[in-house]
C-alpha positions as a printed NumPy array, in Angstrom:
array([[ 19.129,   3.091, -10.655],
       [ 18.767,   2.042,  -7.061],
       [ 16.129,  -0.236,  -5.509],
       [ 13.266,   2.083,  -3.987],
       [ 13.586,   0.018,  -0.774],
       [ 11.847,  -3.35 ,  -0.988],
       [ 12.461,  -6.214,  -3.048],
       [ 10.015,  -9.716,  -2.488],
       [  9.254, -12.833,  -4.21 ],
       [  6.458, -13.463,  -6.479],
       [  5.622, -16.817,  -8.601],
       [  4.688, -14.63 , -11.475],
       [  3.586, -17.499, -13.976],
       [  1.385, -18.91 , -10.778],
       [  4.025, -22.641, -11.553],
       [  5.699, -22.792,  -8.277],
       [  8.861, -21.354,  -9.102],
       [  9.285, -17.662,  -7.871],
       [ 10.987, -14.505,  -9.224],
       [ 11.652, -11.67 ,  -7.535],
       [ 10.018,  -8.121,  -8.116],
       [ 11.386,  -4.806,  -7.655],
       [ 11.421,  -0.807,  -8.219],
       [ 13.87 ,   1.57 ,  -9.255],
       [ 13.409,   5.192, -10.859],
       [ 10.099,   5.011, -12.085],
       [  9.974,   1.532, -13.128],
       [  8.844,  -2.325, -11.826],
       [ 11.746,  -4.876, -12.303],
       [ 10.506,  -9.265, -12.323],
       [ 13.611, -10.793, -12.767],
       [ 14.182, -14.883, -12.707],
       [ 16.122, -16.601, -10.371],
       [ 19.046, -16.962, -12.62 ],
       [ 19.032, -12.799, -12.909],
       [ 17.445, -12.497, -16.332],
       [ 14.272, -10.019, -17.131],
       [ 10.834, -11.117, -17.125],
       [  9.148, -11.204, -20.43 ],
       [  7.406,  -7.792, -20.441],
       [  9.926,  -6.039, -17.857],
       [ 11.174,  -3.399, -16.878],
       [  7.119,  -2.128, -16.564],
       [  7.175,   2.2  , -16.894],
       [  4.525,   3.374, -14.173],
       [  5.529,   7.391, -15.149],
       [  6.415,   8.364, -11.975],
       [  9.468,   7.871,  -9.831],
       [  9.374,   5.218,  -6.694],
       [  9.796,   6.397,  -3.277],
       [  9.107,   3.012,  -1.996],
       [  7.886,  -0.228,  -2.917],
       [  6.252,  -2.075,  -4.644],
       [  4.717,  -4.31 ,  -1.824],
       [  2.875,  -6.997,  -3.17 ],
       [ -0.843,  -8.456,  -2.34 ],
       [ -2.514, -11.397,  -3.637],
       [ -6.286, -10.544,  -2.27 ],
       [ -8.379, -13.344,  -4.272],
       [ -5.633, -16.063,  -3.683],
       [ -5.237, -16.966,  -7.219],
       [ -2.031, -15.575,  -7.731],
       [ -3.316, -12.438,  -9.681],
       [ -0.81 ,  -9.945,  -7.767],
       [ -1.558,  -6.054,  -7.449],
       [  1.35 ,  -3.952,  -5.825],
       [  1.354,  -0.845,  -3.93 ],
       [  3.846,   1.97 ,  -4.404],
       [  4.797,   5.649,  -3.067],
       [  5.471,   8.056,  -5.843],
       [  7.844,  10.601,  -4.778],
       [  4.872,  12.696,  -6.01 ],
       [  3.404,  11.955,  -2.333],
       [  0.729,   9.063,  -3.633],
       [ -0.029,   5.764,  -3.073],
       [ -1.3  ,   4.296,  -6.314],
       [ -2.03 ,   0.534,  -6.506],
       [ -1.084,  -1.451, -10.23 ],
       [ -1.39 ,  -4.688, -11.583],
       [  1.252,  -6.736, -13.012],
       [  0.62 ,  -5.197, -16.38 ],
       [  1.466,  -1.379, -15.138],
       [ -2.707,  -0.927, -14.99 ],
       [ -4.77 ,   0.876, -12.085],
       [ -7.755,  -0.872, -10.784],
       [-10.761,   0.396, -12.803],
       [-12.039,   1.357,  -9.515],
       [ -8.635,   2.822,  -7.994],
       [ -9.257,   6.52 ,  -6.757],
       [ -5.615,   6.977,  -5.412],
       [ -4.209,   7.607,  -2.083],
       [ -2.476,  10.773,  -1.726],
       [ -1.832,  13.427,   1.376],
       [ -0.183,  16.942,   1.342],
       [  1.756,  15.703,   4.609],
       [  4.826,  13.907,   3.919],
       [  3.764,   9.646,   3.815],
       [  6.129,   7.864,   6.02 ],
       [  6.033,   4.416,   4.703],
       [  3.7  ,   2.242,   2.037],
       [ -0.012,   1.715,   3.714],
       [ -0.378,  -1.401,   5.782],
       [ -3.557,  -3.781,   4.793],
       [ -5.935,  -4.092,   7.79 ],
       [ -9.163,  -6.033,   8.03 ],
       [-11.984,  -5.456,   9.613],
       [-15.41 ,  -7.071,   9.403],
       [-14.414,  -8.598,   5.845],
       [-13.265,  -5.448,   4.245],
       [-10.016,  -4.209,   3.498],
       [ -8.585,  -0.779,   4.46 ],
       [ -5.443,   1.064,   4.387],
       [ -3.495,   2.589,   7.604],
       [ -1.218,   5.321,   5.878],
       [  1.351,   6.829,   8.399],
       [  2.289,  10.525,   7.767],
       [  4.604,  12.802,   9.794],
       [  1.999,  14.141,  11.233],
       [ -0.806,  11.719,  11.807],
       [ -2.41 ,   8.048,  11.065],
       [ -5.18 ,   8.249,   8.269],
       [ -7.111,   5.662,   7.314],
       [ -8.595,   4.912,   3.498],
       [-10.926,   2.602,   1.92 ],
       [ -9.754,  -0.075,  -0.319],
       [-10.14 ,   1.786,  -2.998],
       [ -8.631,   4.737,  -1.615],
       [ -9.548,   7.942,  -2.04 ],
       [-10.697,  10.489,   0.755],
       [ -9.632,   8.99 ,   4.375],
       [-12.117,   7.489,   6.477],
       [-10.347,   9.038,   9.801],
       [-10.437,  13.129,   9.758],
       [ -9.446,  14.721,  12.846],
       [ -8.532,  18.008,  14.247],
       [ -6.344,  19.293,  16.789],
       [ -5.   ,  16.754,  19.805],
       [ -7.979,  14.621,  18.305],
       [ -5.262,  13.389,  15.766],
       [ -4.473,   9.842,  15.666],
       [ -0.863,   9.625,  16.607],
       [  1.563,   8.542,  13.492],
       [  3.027,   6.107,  15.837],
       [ -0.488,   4.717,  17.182],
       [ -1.449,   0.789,  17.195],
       [ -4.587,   0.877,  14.991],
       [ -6.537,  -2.542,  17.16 ],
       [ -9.602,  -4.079,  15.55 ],
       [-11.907,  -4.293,  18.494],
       [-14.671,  -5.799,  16.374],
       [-16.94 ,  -5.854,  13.299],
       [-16.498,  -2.417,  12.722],
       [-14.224,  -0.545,  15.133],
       [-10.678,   0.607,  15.613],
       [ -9.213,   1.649,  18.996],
       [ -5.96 ,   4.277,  17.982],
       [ -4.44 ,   6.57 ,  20.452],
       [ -4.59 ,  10.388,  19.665],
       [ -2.626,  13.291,  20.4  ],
       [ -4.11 ,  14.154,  23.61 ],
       [ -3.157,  11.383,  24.896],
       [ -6.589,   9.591,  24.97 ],
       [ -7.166,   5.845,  23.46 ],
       [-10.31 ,   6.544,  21.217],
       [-12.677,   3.556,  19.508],
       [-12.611,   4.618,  15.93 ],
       [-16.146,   3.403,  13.456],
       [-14.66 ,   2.683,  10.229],
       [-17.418,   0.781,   8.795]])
């Protein structure tokens, strides 16, 4: 099958020496760096890659989640093991996504920017309903920056052409 469009290191046994992960059909690849299958690979997630996996290491201890696009139009994040976060609610849009969500920060917490052909939403961590629902020319534009201007705000630029300070948390 063919790679679902990103491939990226990972030290896997946390020792220093990395591996590379992958996706094809509806499966996660870890091979070595000599080509050979990770103990416990291919891992089946039941749904066929669009894109990804991209890869996050949020406590710093080298216990990696990924994030992929189902051609299903979700976002679901796994562990290593092919599991959901117990606390996982899903990401998922009846637009078409454009691209795996980007990680943004603001005042501590984590939150997804998911770009869809029609508009820039914005989830919680855990995904989910979006935090950003807007009608009209009060869309945020899919191409928009989304700028942390501080503790708690975004600035985004809409459809109507106005820059607009977003409260996200």
């Amino acid at each position: 099958k063919k790679i679902c469009g990103t491939a990226s290191n990972v030290d896997y046994y946390a020792n220093g020496k990395l591996q590379i992960i992958f996706g094809a059909g509806s499966q996660i690849y870890i091979i070595d760096r000599l080509g050979r299958y990770v103990n416990g690979f291919p891992l089946e997630l039941g749904k066929e890659i669009l894109l990804g996996p991209d890869l996050y290491d949020f406590s710093g201890a080298r216990k990696y989640n990924i994030m992929v696009l189902h051609k299903d139009k979700t976002v679901e994040m796994y562990n290593l093991k092919g599991k959901k976060p117990d606390s996982w609610k899903g990401i998922s849009s009846s637009e078409t996504i454009k691209s795996l969500p980007e990680q943004l920060v603001v005042g501590g917490k984590n939150f997804w920017v998911v770009r869809t052909s029609v508009q820039t939403l914005i989830y919680p961590f855990y995904g989910g309903e979006p935090i950003t629902v807007f009608e009209g020319d009060e869309k945020i534009r899919p191409d928009s920056e989304v700028r942390k201007v501080d503790e708690s705000s975004v600035q985004v630029s809409c459809y109507d052409g106005k820059t607009r300070t977003v409260k996200i948390k």
